[in-house]
Coordinates of C-alpha atoms in Angstrom, one line a residue:
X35 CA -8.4 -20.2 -18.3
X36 CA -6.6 -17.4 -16.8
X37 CA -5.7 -18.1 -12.9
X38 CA -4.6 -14.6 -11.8
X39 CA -6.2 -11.4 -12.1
X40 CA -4.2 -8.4 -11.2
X41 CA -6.4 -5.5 -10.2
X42 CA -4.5 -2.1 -10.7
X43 CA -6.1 0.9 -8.9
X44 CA -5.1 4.4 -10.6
X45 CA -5.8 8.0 -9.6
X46 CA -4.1 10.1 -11.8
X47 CA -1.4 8.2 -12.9
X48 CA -1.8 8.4 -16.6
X49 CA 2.1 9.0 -16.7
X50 CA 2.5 5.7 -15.4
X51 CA 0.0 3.7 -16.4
X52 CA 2.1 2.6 -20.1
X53 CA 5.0 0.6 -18.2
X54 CA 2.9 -0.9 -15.4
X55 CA 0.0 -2.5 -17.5
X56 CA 2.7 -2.9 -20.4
X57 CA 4.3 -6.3 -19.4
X58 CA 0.4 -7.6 -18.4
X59 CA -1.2 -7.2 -21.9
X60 CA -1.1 -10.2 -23.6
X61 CA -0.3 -11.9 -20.8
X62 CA -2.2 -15.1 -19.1
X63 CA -3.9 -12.8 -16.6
X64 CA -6.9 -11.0 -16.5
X65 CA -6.0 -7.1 -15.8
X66 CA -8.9 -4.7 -13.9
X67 CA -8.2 -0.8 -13.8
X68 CA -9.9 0.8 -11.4
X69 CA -10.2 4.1 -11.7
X70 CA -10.6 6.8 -8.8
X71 CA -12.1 9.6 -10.8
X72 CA -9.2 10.7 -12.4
X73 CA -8.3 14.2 -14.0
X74 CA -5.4 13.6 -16.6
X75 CA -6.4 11.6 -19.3
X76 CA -6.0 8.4 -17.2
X77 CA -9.3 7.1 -18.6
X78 CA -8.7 8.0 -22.3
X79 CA -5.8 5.9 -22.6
X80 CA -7.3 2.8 -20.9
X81 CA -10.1 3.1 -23.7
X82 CA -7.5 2.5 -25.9
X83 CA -6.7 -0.9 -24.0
X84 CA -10.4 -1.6 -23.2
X85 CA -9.9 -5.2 -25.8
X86 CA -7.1 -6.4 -23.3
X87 CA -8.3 -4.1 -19.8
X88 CA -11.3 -4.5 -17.8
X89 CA -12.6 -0.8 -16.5
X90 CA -13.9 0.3 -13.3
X91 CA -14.6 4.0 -13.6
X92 CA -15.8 5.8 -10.5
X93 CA -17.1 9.3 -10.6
X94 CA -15.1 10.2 -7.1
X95 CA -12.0 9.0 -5.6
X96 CA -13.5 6.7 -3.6
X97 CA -10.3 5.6 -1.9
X98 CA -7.4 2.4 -2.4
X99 CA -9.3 -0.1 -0.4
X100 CA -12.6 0.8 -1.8
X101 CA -11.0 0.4 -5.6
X102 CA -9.4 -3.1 -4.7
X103 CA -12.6 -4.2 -3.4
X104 CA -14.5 -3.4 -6.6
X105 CA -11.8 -4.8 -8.4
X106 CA -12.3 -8.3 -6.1
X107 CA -15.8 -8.1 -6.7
X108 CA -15.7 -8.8 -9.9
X109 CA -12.3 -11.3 -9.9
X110 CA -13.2 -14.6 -11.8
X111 CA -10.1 -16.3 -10.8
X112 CA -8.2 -18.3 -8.4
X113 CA -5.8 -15.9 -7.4
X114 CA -5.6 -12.0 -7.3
X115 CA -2.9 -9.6 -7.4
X116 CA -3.1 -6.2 -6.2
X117 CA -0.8 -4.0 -7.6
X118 CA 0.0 -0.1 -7.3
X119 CA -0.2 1.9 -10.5
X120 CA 4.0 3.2 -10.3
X121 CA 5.3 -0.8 -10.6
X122 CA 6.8 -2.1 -13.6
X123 CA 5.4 -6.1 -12.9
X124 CA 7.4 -9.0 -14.1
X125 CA 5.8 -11.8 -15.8
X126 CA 8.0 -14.3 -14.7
X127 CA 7.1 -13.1 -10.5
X128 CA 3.6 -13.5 -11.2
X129 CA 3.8 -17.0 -12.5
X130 CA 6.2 -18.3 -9.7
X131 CA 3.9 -16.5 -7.2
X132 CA 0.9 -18.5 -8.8
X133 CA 2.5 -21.9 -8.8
X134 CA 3.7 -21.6 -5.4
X135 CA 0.4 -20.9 -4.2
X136 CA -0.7 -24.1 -6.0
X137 CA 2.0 -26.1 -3.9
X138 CA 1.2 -24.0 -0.6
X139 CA -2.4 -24.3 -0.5
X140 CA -2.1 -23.2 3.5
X141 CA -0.9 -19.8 2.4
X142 CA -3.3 -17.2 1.7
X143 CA -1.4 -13.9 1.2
X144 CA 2.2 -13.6 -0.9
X145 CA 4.9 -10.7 -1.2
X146 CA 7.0 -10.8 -4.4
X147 CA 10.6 -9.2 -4.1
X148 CA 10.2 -5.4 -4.5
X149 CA 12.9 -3.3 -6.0
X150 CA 13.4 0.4 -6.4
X151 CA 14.0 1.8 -10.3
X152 CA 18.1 1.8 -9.3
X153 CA 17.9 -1.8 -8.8
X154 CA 18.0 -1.7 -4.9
X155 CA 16.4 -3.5 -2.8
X156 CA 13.1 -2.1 -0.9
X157 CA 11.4 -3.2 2.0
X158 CA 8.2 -5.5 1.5
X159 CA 7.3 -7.3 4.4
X160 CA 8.4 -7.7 8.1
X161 CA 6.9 -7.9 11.3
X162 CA 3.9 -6.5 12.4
X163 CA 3.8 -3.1 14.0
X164 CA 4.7 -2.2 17.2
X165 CA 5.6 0.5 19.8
X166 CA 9.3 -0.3 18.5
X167 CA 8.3 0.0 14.9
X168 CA 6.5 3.3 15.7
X169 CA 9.7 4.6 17.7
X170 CA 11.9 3.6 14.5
X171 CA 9.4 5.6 12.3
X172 CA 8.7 8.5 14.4
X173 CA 11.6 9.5 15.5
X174 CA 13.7 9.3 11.9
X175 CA 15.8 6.5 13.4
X176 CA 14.9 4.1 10.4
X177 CA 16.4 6.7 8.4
X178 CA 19.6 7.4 10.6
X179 CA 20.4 3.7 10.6
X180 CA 19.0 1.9 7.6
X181 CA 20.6 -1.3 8.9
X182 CA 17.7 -1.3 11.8
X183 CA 15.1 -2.1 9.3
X184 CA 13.4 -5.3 8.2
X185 CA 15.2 -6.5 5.1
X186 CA 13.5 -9.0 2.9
X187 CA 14.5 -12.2 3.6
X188 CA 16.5 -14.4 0.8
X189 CA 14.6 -17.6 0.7
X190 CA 10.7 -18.0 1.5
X191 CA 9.3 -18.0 4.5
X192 CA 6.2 -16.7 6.8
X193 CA 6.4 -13.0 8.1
X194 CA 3.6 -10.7 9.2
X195 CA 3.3 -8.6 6.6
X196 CA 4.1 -8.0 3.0
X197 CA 3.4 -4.8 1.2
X198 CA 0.2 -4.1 -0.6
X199 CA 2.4 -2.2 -3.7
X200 CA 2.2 -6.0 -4.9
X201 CA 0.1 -8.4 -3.5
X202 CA -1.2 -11.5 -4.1
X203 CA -4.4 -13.8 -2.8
X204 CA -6.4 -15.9 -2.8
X205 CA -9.4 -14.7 -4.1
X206 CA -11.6 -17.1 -1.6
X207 CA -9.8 -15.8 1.3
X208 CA -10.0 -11.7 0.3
X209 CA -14.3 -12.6 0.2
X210 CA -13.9 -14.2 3.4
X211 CA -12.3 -11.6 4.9
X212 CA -14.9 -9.2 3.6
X213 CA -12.1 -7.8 1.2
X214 CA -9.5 -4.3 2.1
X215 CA -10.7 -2.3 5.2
X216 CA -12.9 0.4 3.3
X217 CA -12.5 2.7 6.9
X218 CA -8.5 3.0 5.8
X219 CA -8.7 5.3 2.7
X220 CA -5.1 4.9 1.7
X221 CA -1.8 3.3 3.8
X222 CA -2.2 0.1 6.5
X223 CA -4.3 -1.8 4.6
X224 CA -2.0 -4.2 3.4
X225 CA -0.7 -4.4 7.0
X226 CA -4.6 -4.4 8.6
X227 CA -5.8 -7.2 5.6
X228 CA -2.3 -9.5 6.5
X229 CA -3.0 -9.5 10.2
X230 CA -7.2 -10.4 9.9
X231 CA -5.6 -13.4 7.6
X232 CA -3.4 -14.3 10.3
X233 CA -6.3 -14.1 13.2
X234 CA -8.3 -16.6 10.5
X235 CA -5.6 -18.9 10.9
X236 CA -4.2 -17.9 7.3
X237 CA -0.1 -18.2 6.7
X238 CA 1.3 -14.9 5.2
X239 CA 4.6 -15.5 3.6
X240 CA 7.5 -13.5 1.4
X241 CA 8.6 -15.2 -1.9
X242 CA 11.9 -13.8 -3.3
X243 CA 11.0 -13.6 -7.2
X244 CA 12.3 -12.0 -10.1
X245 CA 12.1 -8.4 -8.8
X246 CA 9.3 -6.2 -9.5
X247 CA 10.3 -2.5 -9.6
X248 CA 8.2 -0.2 -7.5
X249 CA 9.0 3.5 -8.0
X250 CA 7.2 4.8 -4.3
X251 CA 4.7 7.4 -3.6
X252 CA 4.7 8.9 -7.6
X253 CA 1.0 8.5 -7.2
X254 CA 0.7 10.5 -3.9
X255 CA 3.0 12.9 -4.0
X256 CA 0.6 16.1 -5.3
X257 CA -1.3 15.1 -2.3
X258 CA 1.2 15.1 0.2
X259 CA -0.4 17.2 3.5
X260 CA -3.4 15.0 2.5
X261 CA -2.0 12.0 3.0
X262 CA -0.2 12.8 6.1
X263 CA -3.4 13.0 7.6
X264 CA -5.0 10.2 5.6
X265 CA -1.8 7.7 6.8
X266 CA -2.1 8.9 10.7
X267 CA -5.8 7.9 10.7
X268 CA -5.6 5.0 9.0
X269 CA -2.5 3.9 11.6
X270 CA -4.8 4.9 14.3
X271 CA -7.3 2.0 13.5
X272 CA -4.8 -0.4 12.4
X273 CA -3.8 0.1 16.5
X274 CA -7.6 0.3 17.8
X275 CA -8.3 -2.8 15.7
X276 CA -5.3 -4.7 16.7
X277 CA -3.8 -4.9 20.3
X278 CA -4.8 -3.8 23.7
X279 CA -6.1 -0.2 23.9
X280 CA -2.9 0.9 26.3
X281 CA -0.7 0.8 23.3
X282 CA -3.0 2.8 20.7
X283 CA -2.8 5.2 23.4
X284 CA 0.6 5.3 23.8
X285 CA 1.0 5.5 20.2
X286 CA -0.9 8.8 19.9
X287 CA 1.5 10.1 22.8
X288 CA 3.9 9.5 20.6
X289 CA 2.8 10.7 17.9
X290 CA 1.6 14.2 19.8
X291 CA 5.6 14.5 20.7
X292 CA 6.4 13.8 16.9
X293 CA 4.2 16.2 15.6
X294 CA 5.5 19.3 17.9
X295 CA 9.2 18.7 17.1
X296 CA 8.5 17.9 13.1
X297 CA 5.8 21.8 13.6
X298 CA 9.1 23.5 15.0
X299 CA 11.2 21.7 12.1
X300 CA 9.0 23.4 8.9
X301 CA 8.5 26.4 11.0
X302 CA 12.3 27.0 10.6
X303 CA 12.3 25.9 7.1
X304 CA 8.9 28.0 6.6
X305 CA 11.9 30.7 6.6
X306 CA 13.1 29.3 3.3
X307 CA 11.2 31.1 0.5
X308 CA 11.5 27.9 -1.7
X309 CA 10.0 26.0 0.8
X310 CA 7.4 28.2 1.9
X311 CA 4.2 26.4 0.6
X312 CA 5.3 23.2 1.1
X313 CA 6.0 24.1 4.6
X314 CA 2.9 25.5 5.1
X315 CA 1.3 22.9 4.0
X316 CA 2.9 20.0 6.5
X317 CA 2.3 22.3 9.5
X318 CA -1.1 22.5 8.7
X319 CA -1.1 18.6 8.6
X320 CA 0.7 18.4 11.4
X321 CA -1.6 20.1 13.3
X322 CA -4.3 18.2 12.3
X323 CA -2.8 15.2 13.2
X324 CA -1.7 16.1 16.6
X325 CA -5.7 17.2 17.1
X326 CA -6.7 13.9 16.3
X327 CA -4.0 12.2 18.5
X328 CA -5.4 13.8 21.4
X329 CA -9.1 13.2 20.1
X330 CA -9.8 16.5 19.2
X331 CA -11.7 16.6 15.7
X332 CA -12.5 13.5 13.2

């Protein structure tokens, strides 16, 4: 009997759909597909795996945590795996990631080491966030000095998060917990479902595997304005669920500042013929976002 089933979630992602469920097929795990009401033929190739894939085809994009829940729904196993679409798994992660949570039965929720296609190393757990995390973030300093960031640690051990692009749990605990946050269409979840385990009393911990390459935002990125938006509202409940009020507030301060000096940014580059869409586009998103930071709109 099969102890892990890894529940993949695709919207459009027919392009990448051949090396992620590749390596799974044939495997000692039962794969789910779910399905977001996809336009690109997405649906026709998994009929063509339908022997060795379970489907889940939704008639709208009913959103990441909504998809993983279905997927949970109808997980017959011991463990689960939730995995984005643009990875390229490793079998040989999965089944240390399984037999450790045999030995570990305290800990509920695993991270798997997480690479980028050149081999490097990408971030995929750390602490929870903060107003320090937010600072790094909003104000580009995560990119201005890399070394500030969480970096994965080399041997096991518990941390607050890890990221949802590979996931795994315990099935028993995802029902208990009433599975994803289905108000968070996309982004946080992962952080918002790691710190409800945590409140339960449920250990959280990062395994260094054989890595798994993750190739980052290939399935969002024709969506990008939208998800902008879609990332600053789901941040904004991560903070009203989590943590006194004072510091969501502050956090939408923050984020109003951020969103005036990013506007004056793509106006510049608005400029730049070759940017011009994509510009208009962000300050549109921008706008949006600083409306809702002040509670202006829904």
């Amino acid at each position: 009997m099969n102890r892990l089933s890894v529940i993949v979630v695709n919207w459009n992602g027919e392009h990448l759909l051949a090396d992620c469920l590749g390596p799974l097929t044939g495997g000692p795990f039962d794969v789910i597909v779910v399905d977001n009401a996809s336009t690109d033929g997405s649906v026709q190739l998994l009929e063509k795996s339908r022997g060795s894939v379970r489907m889940i085809v939704n008639q709208a994009n009913r959103g990441f945590a909504v998809a993983n829940n279905q997927g949970i729904a109808t997980a017959k196993t011991d463990y689960v795996l939730l995995l984005n679409n643009d990875t390229v798994p490793n079998t040989a992660a999965l089944e240390a990631v399984v037999s450790f949570l045999d030995e570990h039965p305290a800990v509920a929720i695993v991270g798997p080491t997480l690479v980028n296609p050149d081999a490097s190393p990408q971030p995929s757990c750390g602490p929870g966030p903060n107003l320090w995390t937010e600072l790094l973030g909003k104000t580009l300093l995560h990119r201005l000095l890399p070394g500030l960031r969480a970096k994965a640690p080399s041997q096991a051990r518990a941390v607050d998060w890890v990221t949802g692009a590979a996931l795994f749990a315990r099935t028993s605990v995802l029902r208990e917990l009433g599975g994803l946050d289905e108000g968070m269409f996309m982004f946080y979840e992962d952080l918002d479902l790691c710190a409800r385990a945590r409140e339960r009393g449920h250990e959280v911990w990062f395994v260094p595997t054989a890595p798994i390459v993750h190739i980052g935002g290939a399935s969002t990125r024709n969506v990008e304005a939208k998800s902008l938006v879609d990332s600053y509202r789901s941040t904004d409940r991560y903070f009203r669920q989590h943590g006194p009020s004072w510091r969501r507030w502050l956090v939408r301060a923050m984020t109003v500042v951020e969103m005036m000096v990013r506007s004056v940014i793509w106006t510049v580059l608005w400029l730049v013929p070759s940017k011009r869409t994509l510009a208009r586009l962000r300050l549109r998103a921008y706008s949006t976002i600083a409306r809702l930071a002040i509670g202006i709109g829904k």
